[in-house]
mmCIF file of C-alpha atoms in Angstrom:
data_model
loop_
_atom_site.group_PDB
_atom_site.id
_atom_site.type_symbol
_atom_site.label_atom_id
_atom_site.label_comp_id
_atom_site.label_asym_id
_atom_site.label_seq_id
_atom_site.Cartn_x
_atom_site.Cartn_y
_atom_site.Cartn_z
ATOM 1 C CA UNK A 1 0.047 -0.134 -0.041
ATOM 2 C CA UNK A 2 1.801 3.201 -1.231
ATOM 3 C CA UNK A 3 1.355 6.015 1.074
ATOM 4 C CA UNK A 4 2.463 8.547 -1.780
ATOM 5 C CA UNK A 5 0.658 8.491 -4.990
ATOM 6 C CA UNK A 6 2.844 9.351 -7.989
ATOM 7 C CA UNK A 7 1.416 11.147 -10.993
ATOM 8 C CA UNK A 8 3.445 10.692 -14.247
ATOM 9 C CA UNK A 9 3.211 12.804 -17.332
ATOM 10 C CA UNK A 10 3.421 10.731 -20.506
ATOM 11 C CA UNK A 11 5.288 11.757 -23.355
ATOM 12 C CA UNK A 12 7.224 10.966 -26.476
ATOM 13 C CA UNK A 13 9.877 9.230 -24.243
ATOM 14 C CA UNK A 14 7.525 7.464 -21.941
ATOM 15 C CA UNK A 15 4.700 6.284 -24.255
ATOM 16 C CA UNK A 16 5.771 2.396 -24.412
ATOM 17 C CA UNK A 17 3.908 -0.087 -22.536
ATOM 18 C CA UNK A 18 7.445 -1.158 -21.302
ATOM 19 C CA UNK A 19 8.363 2.144 -19.827
ATOM 20 C CA UNK A 20 4.986 2.485 -18.319
ATOM 21 C CA UNK A 21 5.362 -0.841 -16.615
ATOM 22 C CA UNK A 22 8.456 0.096 -15.159
ATOM 23 C CA UNK A 23 6.993 3.265 -13.772
ATOM 24 C CA UNK A 24 4.083 1.572 -12.223
ATOM 25 C CA UNK A 25 6.384 -0.759 -10.601
ATOM 26 C CA UNK A 26 8.610 2.240 -9.217
ATOM 27 C CA UNK A 27 5.246 3.767 -7.766
ATOM 28 C CA UNK A 28 3.176 5.431 -10.449
ATOM 29 C CA UNK A 29 -0.508 5.147 -9.985
ATOM 30 C CA UNK A 30 -1.920 7.827 -12.238
ATOM 31 C CA UNK A 31 -0.964 9.042 -15.573
ATOM 32 C CA UNK A 32 -1.478 12.499 -17.168
ATOM 33 C CA UNK A 33 -1.967 13.059 -20.741
ATOM 34 C CA UNK A 34 -0.967 16.800 -21.492
ATOM 35 C CA UNK A 35 -3.582 17.517 -24.273
ATOM 36 C CA UNK A 36 -1.733 20.788 -24.730
ATOM 37 C CA UNK A 37 0.806 18.832 -26.805
ATOM 38 C CA UNK A 38 0.323 15.683 -29.128
ATOM 39 C CA UNK A 39 -2.379 14.449 -31.394
ATOM 40 C CA UNK A 40 -5.742 12.492 -30.258
ATOM 41 C CA UNK A 41 -4.126 9.458 -32.217
ATOM 42 C CA UNK A 42 -0.946 9.638 -29.907
ATOM 43 C CA UNK A 43 -2.905 9.936 -26.865
ATOM 44 C CA UNK A 44 -5.344 7.116 -27.755
ATOM 45 C CA UNK A 45 -2.068 4.812 -28.141
ATOM 46 C CA UNK A 46 -0.823 5.893 -24.602
ATOM 47 C CA UNK A 47 -4.145 5.245 -23.076
ATOM 48 C CA UNK A 48 -4.048 1.860 -24.814
ATOM 49 C CA UNK A 49 -0.601 1.099 -23.287
ATOM 50 C CA UNK A 50 -1.514 2.179 -19.987
ATOM 51 C CA UNK A 51 -4.746 -0.141 -19.782
ATOM 52 C CA UNK A 52 -2.464 -2.934 -21.149
ATOM 53 C CA UNK A 53 0.098 -2.330 -18.489
ATOM 54 C CA UNK A 54 -2.580 -2.415 -15.778
ATOM 55 C CA UNK A 55 -4.009 -5.659 -16.784
ATOM 56 C CA UNK A 56 -0.502 -7.595 -16.982
ATOM 57 C CA UNK A 57 0.868 -6.350 -13.923
ATOM 58 C CA UNK A 58 -2.462 -6.580 -11.926
ATOM 59 C CA UNK A 59 -2.240 -2.993 -10.758
ATOM 60 C CA UNK A 60 -5.174 -0.581 -10.912
ATOM 61 C CA UNK A 61 -3.810 2.788 -12.249
ATOM 62 C CA UNK A 62 -5.975 6.070 -13.380
ATOM 63 C CA UNK A 63 -5.600 8.195 -16.444
ATOM 64 C CA UNK A 64 -5.990 11.983 -16.228
ATOM 65 C CA UNK A 65 -6.786 14.124 -19.359
ATOM 66 C CA UNK A 66 -5.226 17.350 -18.597
ATOM 67 C CA UNK A 67 -7.008 19.936 -20.758
ATOM 68 C CA UNK A 68 -5.086 22.843 -22.580
ATOM 69 C CA UNK A 69 -7.231 25.904 -21.699
ATOM 70 C CA UNK A 70 -6.884 29.409 -23.158
ATOM 71 C CA UNK A 71 -3.149 29.729 -23.017
ATOM 72 C CA UNK A 72 -1.828 33.285 -22.763
ATOM 73 C CA UNK A 73 1.699 33.406 -24.572
ATOM 74 C CA UNK A 74 4.197 35.701 -25.535
ATOM 75 C CA UNK A 75 4.032 36.633 -29.162
ATOM 76 C CA UNK A 76 6.868 36.391 -31.898
ATOM 77 C CA UNK A 77 10.231 37.646 -30.672
ATOM 78 C CA UNK A 78 13.497 37.642 -32.443
ATOM 79 C CA UNK A 79 15.539 34.526 -32.488
ATOM 80 C CA UNK A 80 17.182 33.988 -28.967
ATOM 81 C CA UNK A 81 14.461 36.275 -27.238
ATOM 82 C CA UNK A 82 15.228 39.396 -25.224
ATOM 83 C CA UNK A 83 16.815 39.498 -21.969
ATOM 84 C CA UNK A 84 15.107 41.619 -19.273
ATOM 85 C CA UNK A 85 16.913 42.991 -16.181
ATOM 86 C CA UNK A 86 15.483 44.225 -12.940
ATOM 87 C CA UNK A 87 14.152 47.682 -12.900
ATOM 88 C CA UNK A 88 13.838 47.786 -16.604
ATOM 89 C CA UNK A 89 10.630 49.254 -18.050
ATOM 90 C CA UNK A 90 8.718 47.611 -20.780
ATOM 91 C CA UNK A 91 5.533 47.470 -22.798
ATOM 92 C CA UNK A 92 2.973 44.633 -23.420
ATOM 93 C CA UNK A 93 0.720 45.199 -26.236
ATOM 94 C CA UNK A 94 -1.602 43.146 -28.656
ATOM 95 C CA UNK A 95 0.504 43.349 -31.681
ATOM 96 C CA UNK A 96 4.253 43.100 -31.835
ATOM 97 C CA UNK A 97 6.075 46.102 -33.070
ATOM 98 C CA UNK A 98 7.301 49.637 -31.999
ATOM 99 C CA UNK A 99 5.141 51.747 -29.656
ATOM 100 C CA UNK A 100 5.371 55.613 -29.375
ATOM 101 C CA UNK A 101 6.711 56.696 -26.170
ATOM 102 C CA UNK A 102 8.111 53.071 -25.029
ATOM 103 C CA UNK A 103 11.023 53.349 -22.950
ATOM 104 C CA UNK A 104 12.025 49.665 -23.409
ATOM 105 C CA UNK A 105 11.174 46.528 -25.149
ATOM 106 C CA UNK A 106 7.860 45.795 -26.371
ATOM 107 C CA UNK A 107 6.309 42.477 -26.073
ATOM 108 C CA UNK A 108 3.125 41.039 -27.794
ATOM 109 C CA UNK A 109 0.413 39.021 -26.010
ATOM 110 C CA UNK A 110 -1.627 36.094 -27.636
ATOM 111 C CA UNK A 111 -4.902 37.288 -25.842
ATOM 112 C CA UNK A 112 -4.720 41.154 -26.193
ATOM 113 C CA UNK A 113 -8.278 41.286 -24.801
ATOM 114 C CA UNK A 114 -7.124 40.664 -21.375
ATOM 115 C CA UNK A 115 -4.779 43.782 -21.723
ATOM 116 C CA UNK A 116 -7.593 46.419 -20.312
ATOM 117 C CA UNK A 117 -8.207 44.170 -17.428
ATOM 118 C CA UNK A 118 -4.825 44.257 -16.043
ATOM 119 C CA UNK A 119 -4.444 47.137 -13.307
ATOM 120 C CA UNK A 120 -1.681 49.111 -11.747
ATOM 121 C CA UNK A 121 0.114 46.947 -9.214
ATOM 122 C CA UNK A 122 -0.917 43.565 -10.843
ATOM 123 C CA UNK A 123 1.686 40.974 -11.305
ATOM 124 C CA UNK A 124 2.390 39.681 -14.803
ATOM 125 C CA UNK A 125 4.456 36.345 -14.501
ATOM 126 C CA UNK A 126 6.377 34.728 -17.445
ATOM 127 C CA UNK A 127 7.862 31.369 -18.176
ATOM 128 C CA UNK A 128 5.928 29.626 -14.979
ATOM 129 C CA UNK A 129 6.897 32.720 -13.076
ATOM 130 C CA UNK A 130 10.720 32.686 -13.622
ATOM 131 C CA UNK A 131 10.381 36.479 -15.004
ATOM 132 C CA UNK A 132 8.227 38.620 -12.796
ATOM 133 C CA UNK A 133 6.810 42.014 -13.979
ATOM 134 C CA UNK A 134 4.316 44.552 -12.100
ATOM 135 C CA UNK A 135 1.890 46.623 -14.294
ATOM 136 C CA UNK A 136 2.862 50.406 -13.696
ATOM 137 C CA UNK A 137 0.128 51.823 -15.939
ATOM 138 C CA UNK A 138 -2.429 50.696 -18.134
ATOM 139 C CA UNK A 139 -3.407 52.798 -21.212
ATOM 140 C CA UNK A 140 -6.086 50.064 -22.286
ATOM 141 C CA UNK A 141 -4.179 49.127 -25.744
ATOM 142 C CA UNK A 142 -0.936 48.550 -23.669
ATOM 143 C CA UNK A 143 0.362 47.785 -19.993
ATOM 144 C CA UNK A 144 3.520 49.559 -18.904
ATOM 145 C CA UNK A 145 5.276 47.403 -16.696
ATOM 146 C CA UNK A 146 8.402 47.202 -14.284
ATOM 147 C CA UNK A 147 10.796 44.171 -14.298
ATOM 148 C CA UNK A 148 10.762 42.720 -10.956
ATOM 149 C CA UNK A 149 12.968 39.369 -11.586
ATOM 150 C CA UNK A 150 14.410 39.465 -14.839
ATOM 151 C CA UNK A 151 15.742 36.691 -17.327
ATOM 152 C CA UNK A 152 15.526 35.935 -20.854
ATOM 153 C CA UNK A 153 11.984 35.752 -22.732
ATOM 154 C CA UNK A 154 11.730 33.834 -25.642
ATOM 155 C CA UNK A 155 8.580 33.396 -27.926
ATOM 156 C CA UNK A 156 5.462 31.631 -27.114
ATOM 157 C CA UNK A 157 6.274 31.374 -23.304
ATOM 158 C CA UNK A 158 3.264 31.234 -20.855
ATOM 159 C CA UNK A 159 1.953 34.423 -19.189
ATOM 160 C CA UNK A 160 0.192 34.109 -15.781
ATOM 161 C CA UNK A 161 -1.946 36.923 -14.573
ATOM 162 C CA UNK A 162 -2.485 35.920 -10.607
ATOM 163 C CA UNK A 163 -3.870 39.174 -9.492
ATOM 164 C CA UNK A 164 -6.237 39.854 -12.507
ATOM 165 C CA UNK A 165 -9.837 38.565 -13.061
ATOM 166 C CA UNK A 166 -9.757 37.570 -16.709
ATOM 167 C CA UNK A 167 -13.122 37.800 -18.927
ATOM 168 C CA UNK A 168 -12.136 34.861 -20.891
ATOM 169 C CA UNK A 169 -13.642 31.312 -21.392
ATOM 170 C CA UNK A 170 -12.371 28.474 -19.409
ATOM 171 C CA UNK A 171 -12.970 26.176 -22.432
ATOM 172 C CA UNK A 172 -11.798 26.649 -26.003
ATOM 173 C CA UNK A 173 -13.014 25.121 -29.131
ATOM 174 C CA UNK A 174 -9.931 22.662 -28.929
ATOM 175 C CA UNK A 175 -11.012 21.527 -25.244
ATOM 176 C CA UNK A 176 -14.481 20.674 -26.199
ATOM 177 C CA UNK A 177 -13.283 18.526 -28.816
ATOM 178 C CA UNK A 178 -10.522 17.060 -26.289
ATOM 179 C CA UNK A 179 -13.309 16.501 -23.608
ATOM 180 C CA UNK A 180 -15.252 14.350 -26.242
ATOM 181 C CA UNK A 181 -11.934 12.425 -27.024
ATOM 182 C CA UNK A 182 -11.552 11.810 -23.102
ATOM 183 C CA UNK A 183 -15.173 10.764 -22.804
ATOM 184 C CA UNK A 184 -14.984 8.330 -25.773
ATOM 185 C CA UNK A 185 -11.566 7.052 -24.346
ATOM 186 C CA UNK A 186 -12.966 6.559 -20.848
ATOM 187 C CA UNK A 187 -10.302 8.338 -18.939
ATOM 188 C CA UNK A 188 -10.597 8.567 -15.114
ATOM 189 C CA UNK A 189 -10.037 11.933 -14.257
ATOM 190 C CA UNK A 190 -10.340 15.319 -16.525
ATOM 191 C CA UNK A 191 -8.100 17.987 -15.279
ATOM 192 C CA UNK A 192 -9.281 21.692 -15.806
ATOM 193 C CA UNK A 193 -6.323 24.046 -16.372
ATOM 194 C CA UNK A 194 -7.797 27.580 -16.510
ATOM 195 C CA UNK A 195 -9.760 27.911 -13.300
ATOM 196 C CA UNK A 196 -11.161 31.334 -12.067
ATOM 197 C CA UNK A 197 -14.151 30.768 -10.148
ATOM 198 C CA UNK A 198 -16.839 27.734 -9.735
ATOM 199 C CA UNK A 199 -18.898 28.588 -12.900
ATOM 200 C CA UNK A 200 -15.749 27.200 -14.841
ATOM 201 C CA UNK A 201 -15.856 23.939 -13.147
ATOM 202 C CA UNK A 202 -19.703 23.720 -13.729
ATOM 203 C CA UNK A 203 -19.235 24.401 -17.219
ATOM 204 C CA UNK A 204 -16.854 21.297 -17.530
ATOM 205 C CA UNK A 205 -19.210 19.505 -15.414
ATOM 206 C CA UNK A 206 -22.460 20.297 -17.505
ATOM 207 C CA UNK A 207 -20.434 19.282 -20.779
ATOM 208 C CA UNK A 208 -19.425 15.949 -19.251
ATOM 209 C CA UNK A 209 -23.203 15.351 -18.454
ATOM 210 C CA UNK A 210 -24.100 16.574 -21.923
ATOM 211 C CA UNK A 211 -21.888 13.768 -23.242
ATOM 212 C CA UNK A 212 -23.231 10.853 -20.989
ATOM 213 C CA UNK A 213 -20.187 10.850 -18.570
ATOM 214 C CA UNK A 214 -20.237 10.693 -14.891
ATOM 215 C CA UNK A 215 -17.836 13.402 -13.507
#
């Protein structure tokens, strides 16, 4: 009886039944499918490998389908990205390019509709929080920020806004397709990546019930 349960994320290097069995023997009791990456066909093969390994070893394991959600990302930057240093000023706007009055570099953002919602004092975290900014001023079409923790920013890195209530849906068109796939494959759990309030969870539960699943 394991007192600690291990969740293992499956990817290209860990998708074979042999490797999955080795992970189960080392204590893995749930396998996560990161639906932000890969195709449904690839994930279906991983589900089949997990189920086969479970039957062969006689060990019950769970499969978790982790939805992508509306990812807010840095736009395209020059190759190698840009280096931000503590105390530096920069601007975040919807489209990449120069901005009149900008004292420093300009970053673009994949969901420009969130820009008006970011208020002075709100934190802006890039690349899983490795780089930290604070909004100094919001001019509706652009956020003027100060770098608190610097680092190198490259294209497509994730942006998190922990202090900002974002008026964007928790489920994207891709998520709805992935939910249907997960229900068809009879996964054990569905993880909702982008959660701001209870209605976001109810939205997912209602969709599962509509599809005949039992969340």
